[in-house]
Amino acid sequence: MEVLNLSLHNWRNFSSLKIVFDPKLTVIVGSNGAGKSNILESLLLLSSVRPTKVETDLDLIKFGKADAKVEGKVDSEEGKTLAVNLQVLDETYVKKAYFIDDIHKRLIDFSTYFSVVVFAPSDLDLVSGSPSLRRHHLDAQLCLVDKDYWRNLSAYNKVVVRRNKVLQRIAEGKSNKSELDFWDSRILEHGKFLSKARQDFFDFLNFIEPTFLELSENTKKWLSDLSWSLKQSTISEEKLAKNRDRDIYAGVTLSGPHRDDFQFLYKGKNLEFFGSRGEQRMAVLALKLAELEHIALAKGTRPVLALDDIFSELDWEHREAVLGIAGKQQTIITAAEKESLPSDLLKKSKVIELA
């Protein structure tokens, strides 16, 4: 899988930008604020993943503009031109439309054509950030490889909203508890699918060996003691019935996959509290590379790997690990200055410098 070129119109800080990527390795160099990360965010959008660094979709459009467009030609099983049009409505809402070779597509169908795994310094927030951030990351990963997961997640989220409205109406004396029976059955139907898919994914994470990394024996040993623990908020017909009064009092559904979380563990201890910054960084890198392998196995083709300004923070050994994986698929690397990058990497890459 490759992205051959990229065209941006009114995207983030760019009025207009066109990039032709090397099929193997591209380095994008630019000072802080030049828009390096914004380029990688546009690739995420083409892979149907919403950038997490923005509060609303309005932030994706260049300030003062009413529309934007991200377009890229990708070469997976068959070459396609993917495009996302963004239009501001009533100054408060952004409508997105998805196209493949100028043919309008549903998002769920658009999502199957391109995948990218991005590793950035901000991904350390996965270790210490909110559970909702980790759930969003988990759902984005699973939606990339499984349309059924996408359908069940969308249906589940809608059911939770509907059930919460019923809970609130019951609390106000406007509805009966029996109305929850239907919504409980729907939550169980879709929730059980999500729970199983998430558990299967974490079983994969904790089973895969880091053989795709070229590391010292000490680091390999460290990775062998690294694991990820899925903290599931399980639901059953009995549990939902038992907790109805609690949910009614709260006005929200207090259990289910929408309350799930996961942790990074080293020798059973949560790295959020017991890990150094370097250990947290390595744990997130290991997660990202395992996700890359997960997508490759599911789709039969390796996704693009994008590394956002990370070499200035990595020590020598971890740089070597990244260089070892970079040649296995198309890789895009950003950096604030060339001096932060290994010279042998620069020699074999296409370098694009942003003004």
Short mmCIF file of C-alpha atoms in Angstrom, two decimals, residues 10 13 18 23-24 44 68 80 82 93 140 154 178 186 195 204 233 280 284:
data_model
loop_
_atom_site.label_atom_id
_atom_site.label_comp_id
_atom_site.label_asym_id
_atom_site.label_seq_id
_atom_site.Cartn_x
_atom_site.Cartn_y
_atom_site.Cartn_z
CA ASN A 10 -7.49 25.16 2.69
CA ASN A 13 -2.43 26.09 7.71
CA LYS A 18 0.97 19.39 -3.51
CA PRO A 23 7.36 4.88 -2.97
CA LYS A 24 9.73 3.83 -0.20
CA LEU A 44 -5.23 10.01 8.57
CA ALA A 68 -11.39 22.49 2.28
CA LYS A 80 -7.51 4.97 -6.65
CA LEU A 82 -9.37 9.40 -2.73
CA TYR A 93 -20.87 22.50 11.47
CA ALA A 140 -10.23 3.63 14.96
CA SER A 154 -22.19 2.99 15.10
CA SER A 178 -40.53 -1.55 30.64
CA ARG A 186 -30.05 -3.86 21.40
CA SER A 195 -16.45 -6.72 23.50
CA PHE A 204 -3.26 -10.48 19.34
CA SER A 233 -17.16 -2.92 31.45
CA GLN A 280 6.27 5.06 27.89
CA VAL A 284 3.61 3.31 22.51
#
